[in-house]
CSV table of C-alpha atoms in Angstrom, one decimal:
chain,number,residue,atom,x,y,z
Y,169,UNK,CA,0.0,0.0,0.0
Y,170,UNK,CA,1.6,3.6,-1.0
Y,171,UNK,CA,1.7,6.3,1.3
Y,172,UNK,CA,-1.2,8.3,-0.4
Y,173,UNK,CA,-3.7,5.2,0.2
Y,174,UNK,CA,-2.7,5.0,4.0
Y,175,UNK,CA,-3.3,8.6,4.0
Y,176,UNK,CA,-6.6,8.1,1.9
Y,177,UNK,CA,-7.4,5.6,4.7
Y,178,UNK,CA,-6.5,7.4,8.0
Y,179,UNK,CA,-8.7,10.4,6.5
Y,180,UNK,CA,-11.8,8.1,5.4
Y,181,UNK,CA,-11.6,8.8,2.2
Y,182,UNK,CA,-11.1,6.0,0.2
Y,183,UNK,CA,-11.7,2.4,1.4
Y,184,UNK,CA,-8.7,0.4,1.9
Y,185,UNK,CA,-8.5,-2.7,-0.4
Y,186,UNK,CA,-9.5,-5.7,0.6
Y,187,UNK,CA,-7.3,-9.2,-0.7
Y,188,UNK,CA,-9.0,-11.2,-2.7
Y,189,UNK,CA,-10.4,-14.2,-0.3
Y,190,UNK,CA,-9.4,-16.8,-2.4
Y,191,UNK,CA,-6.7,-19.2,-0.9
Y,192,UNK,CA,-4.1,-20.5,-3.1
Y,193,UNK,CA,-3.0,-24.1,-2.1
Y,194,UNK,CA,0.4,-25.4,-2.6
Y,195,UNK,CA,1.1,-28.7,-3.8
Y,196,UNK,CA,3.0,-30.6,-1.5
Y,197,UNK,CA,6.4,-32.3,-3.0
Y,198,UNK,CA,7.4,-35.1,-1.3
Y,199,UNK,CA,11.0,-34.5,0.3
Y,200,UNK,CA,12.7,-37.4,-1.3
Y,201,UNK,CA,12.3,-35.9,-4.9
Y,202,UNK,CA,12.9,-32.8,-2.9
Y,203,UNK,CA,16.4,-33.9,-1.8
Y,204,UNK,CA,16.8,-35.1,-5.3
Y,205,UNK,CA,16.4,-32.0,-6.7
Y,206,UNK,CA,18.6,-29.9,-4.5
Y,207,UNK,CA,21.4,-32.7,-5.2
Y,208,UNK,CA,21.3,-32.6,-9.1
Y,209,UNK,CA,21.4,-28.7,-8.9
Y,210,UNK,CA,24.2,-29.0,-7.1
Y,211,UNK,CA,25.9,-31.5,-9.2
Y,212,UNK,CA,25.1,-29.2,-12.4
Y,213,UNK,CA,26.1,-26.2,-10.4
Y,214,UNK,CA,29.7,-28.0,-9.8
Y,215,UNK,CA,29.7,-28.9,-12.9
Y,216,UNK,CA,29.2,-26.0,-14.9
Y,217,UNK,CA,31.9,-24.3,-12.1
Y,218,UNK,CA,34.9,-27.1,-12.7
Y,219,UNK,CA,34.2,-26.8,-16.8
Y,220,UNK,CA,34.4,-23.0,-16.2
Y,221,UNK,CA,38.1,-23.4,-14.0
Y,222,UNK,CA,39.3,-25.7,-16.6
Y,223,UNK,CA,38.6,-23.1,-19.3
Y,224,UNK,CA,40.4,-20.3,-17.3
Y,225,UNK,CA,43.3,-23.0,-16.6
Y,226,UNK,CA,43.7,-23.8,-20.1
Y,227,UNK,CA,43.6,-20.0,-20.9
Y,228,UNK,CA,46.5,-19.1,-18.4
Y,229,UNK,CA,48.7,-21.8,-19.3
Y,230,UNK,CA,48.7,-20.8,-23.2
Y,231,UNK,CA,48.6,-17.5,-23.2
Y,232,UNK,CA,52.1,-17.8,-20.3
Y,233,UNK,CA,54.7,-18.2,-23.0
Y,234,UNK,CA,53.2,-14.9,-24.8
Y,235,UNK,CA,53.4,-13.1,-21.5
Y,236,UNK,CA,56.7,-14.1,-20.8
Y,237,UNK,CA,57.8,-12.8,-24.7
Y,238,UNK,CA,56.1,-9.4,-24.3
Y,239,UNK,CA,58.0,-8.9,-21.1
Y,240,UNK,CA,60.9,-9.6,-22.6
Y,241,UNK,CA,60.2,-6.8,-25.4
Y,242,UNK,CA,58.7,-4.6,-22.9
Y,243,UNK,CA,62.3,-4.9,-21.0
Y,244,UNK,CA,64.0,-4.3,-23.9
Y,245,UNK,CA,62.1,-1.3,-24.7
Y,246,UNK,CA,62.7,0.0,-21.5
Y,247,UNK,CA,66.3,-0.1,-21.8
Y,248,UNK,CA,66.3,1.6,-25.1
Y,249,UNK,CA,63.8,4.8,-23.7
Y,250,UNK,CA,66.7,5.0,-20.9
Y,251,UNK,CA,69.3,5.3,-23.4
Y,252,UNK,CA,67.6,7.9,-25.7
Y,253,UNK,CA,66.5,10.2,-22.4
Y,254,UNK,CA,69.7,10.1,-21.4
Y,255,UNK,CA,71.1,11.2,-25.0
Y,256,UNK,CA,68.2,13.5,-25.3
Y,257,UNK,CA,69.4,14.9,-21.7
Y,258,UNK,CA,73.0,15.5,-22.9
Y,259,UNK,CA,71.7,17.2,-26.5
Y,260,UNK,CA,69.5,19.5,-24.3
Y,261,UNK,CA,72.8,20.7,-22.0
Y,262,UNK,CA,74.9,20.8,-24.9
Y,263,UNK,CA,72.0,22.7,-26.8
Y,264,UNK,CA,71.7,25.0,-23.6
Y,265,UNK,CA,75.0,25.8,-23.4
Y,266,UNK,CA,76.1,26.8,-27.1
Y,267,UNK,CA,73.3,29.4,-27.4
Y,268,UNK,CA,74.0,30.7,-23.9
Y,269,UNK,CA,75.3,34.2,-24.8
Y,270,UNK,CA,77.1,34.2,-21.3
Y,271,UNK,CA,79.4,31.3,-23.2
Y,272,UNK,CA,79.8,32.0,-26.6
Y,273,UNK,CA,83.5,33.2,-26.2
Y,274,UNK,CA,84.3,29.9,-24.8
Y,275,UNK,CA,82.7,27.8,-27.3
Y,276,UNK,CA,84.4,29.5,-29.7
Y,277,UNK,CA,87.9,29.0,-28.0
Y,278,UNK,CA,87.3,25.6,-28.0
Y,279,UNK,CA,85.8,24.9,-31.3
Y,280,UNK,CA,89.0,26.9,-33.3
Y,281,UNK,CA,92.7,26.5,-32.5
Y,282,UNK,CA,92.5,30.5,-31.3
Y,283,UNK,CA,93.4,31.1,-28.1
Y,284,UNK,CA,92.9,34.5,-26.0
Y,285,UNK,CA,96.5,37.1,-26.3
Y,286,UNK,CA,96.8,37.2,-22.3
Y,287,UNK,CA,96.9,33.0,-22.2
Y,288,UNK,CA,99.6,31.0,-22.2
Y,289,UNK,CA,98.6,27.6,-23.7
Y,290,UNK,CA,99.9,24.0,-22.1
Y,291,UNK,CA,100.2,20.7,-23.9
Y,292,UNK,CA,100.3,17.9,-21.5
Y,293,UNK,CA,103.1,15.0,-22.8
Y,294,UNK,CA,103.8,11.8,-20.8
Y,295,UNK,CA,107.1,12.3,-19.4
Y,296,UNK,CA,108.2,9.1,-20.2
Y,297,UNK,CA,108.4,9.7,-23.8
Y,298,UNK,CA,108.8,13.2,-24.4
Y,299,UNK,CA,109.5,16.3,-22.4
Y,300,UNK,CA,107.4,19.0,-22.6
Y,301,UNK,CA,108.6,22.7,-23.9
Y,302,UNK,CA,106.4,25.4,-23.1
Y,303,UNK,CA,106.2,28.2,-25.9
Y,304,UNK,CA,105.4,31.5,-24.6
Y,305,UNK,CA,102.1,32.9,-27.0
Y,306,UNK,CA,103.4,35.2,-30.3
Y,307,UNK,CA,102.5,38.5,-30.3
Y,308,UNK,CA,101.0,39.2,-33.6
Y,309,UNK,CA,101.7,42.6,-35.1
C-alpha cells in the first residue's frame, strides 16, 4: 500500500482494499524428490563451475609463454627509452650551453685553435716519452 492510500485511509476517504479471499493451495512435494532435486542442482552447479576453472586454466597456461615474450620486449624497450633520455638529456645541455650568450667566447675558444692574447697555452706529454717545452704565445703585429 503507497503512502497516499494510508493517508486516503487514516482520513476516510477511500476504502482500503481488501485481498482477494481466495486461498491458493500449494502442492506438496514429497522430500525425497525434494532432496533429489537440491542434489542434481548441485551437481550441475559444480559442474558447470569445474568446466568454467578448466577453461580459465587452459587460458592461463597458453597465453604464459606470450606473457613471458612481451616482457621480454617490454624490457628491452625499456632499456632503449633509458638510453635515448639520457642522449636526449646530454643534446638538451649541450644545446643550452652553445646558445647561452654568457658562453659564446668559450665555445668558440674551443671549437678553433684560437686562443685568447693574455693566455699562455699548455700541452700535457707523458714524461716518459717526451718532455714537454712550453712556448710563450706570439704577439701578432
Amino acid at each position: 500500500m503507497s503512502a497516499i492510500q494510508r493517508y486516503q485511509t487514516s482520513v476516510g476517504l477511500a476504502e482500503p482494499a481488501q485481498p482477494p479471499s481466495v486461498r491458493v493451495r500449494r502442492r506438496r512435494v514429497p522430500k525425497k524428490q525434494h532432496h533429489r532435486a537440491i542434489a542434481i542442482e548441485a551437481g550441475v552447479k559444480l559442474a558447470v563451475n569445474s568446466l568454467f576453472a578448466l577453461v580459465a586454466a587452459s587460458t592461463i597456461i597458453r597465453l604464459a609463454p606470450d606473457m613471458r615474450s612481451h616482457q621480454k620486449q617490454l624490457k628491452v624497450i625499456h632499456q632503449e627509452v633509458e638510453l635515448m633520455e639520457a642522449r636526449v638529456d646530454g643534446l638538451q645541455t649541450n644545446f643550452k650551453r652553445h646558445f647561452d650568450p654568457q658562453q659564446s667566447y668559450r665555445v668558440m675558444q674551443e671549437q678553433s685553435s684560437r686562443i685568447a692574447p693574455n693566455q699562455v697555452q699548455i700541452i700535457w706529454v707523458d714524461s716518459n716519452t717526451q718532455q714537454a717545452t712550453i712556448q710563450p704565445p706570439t704577439q701578432n703585429q
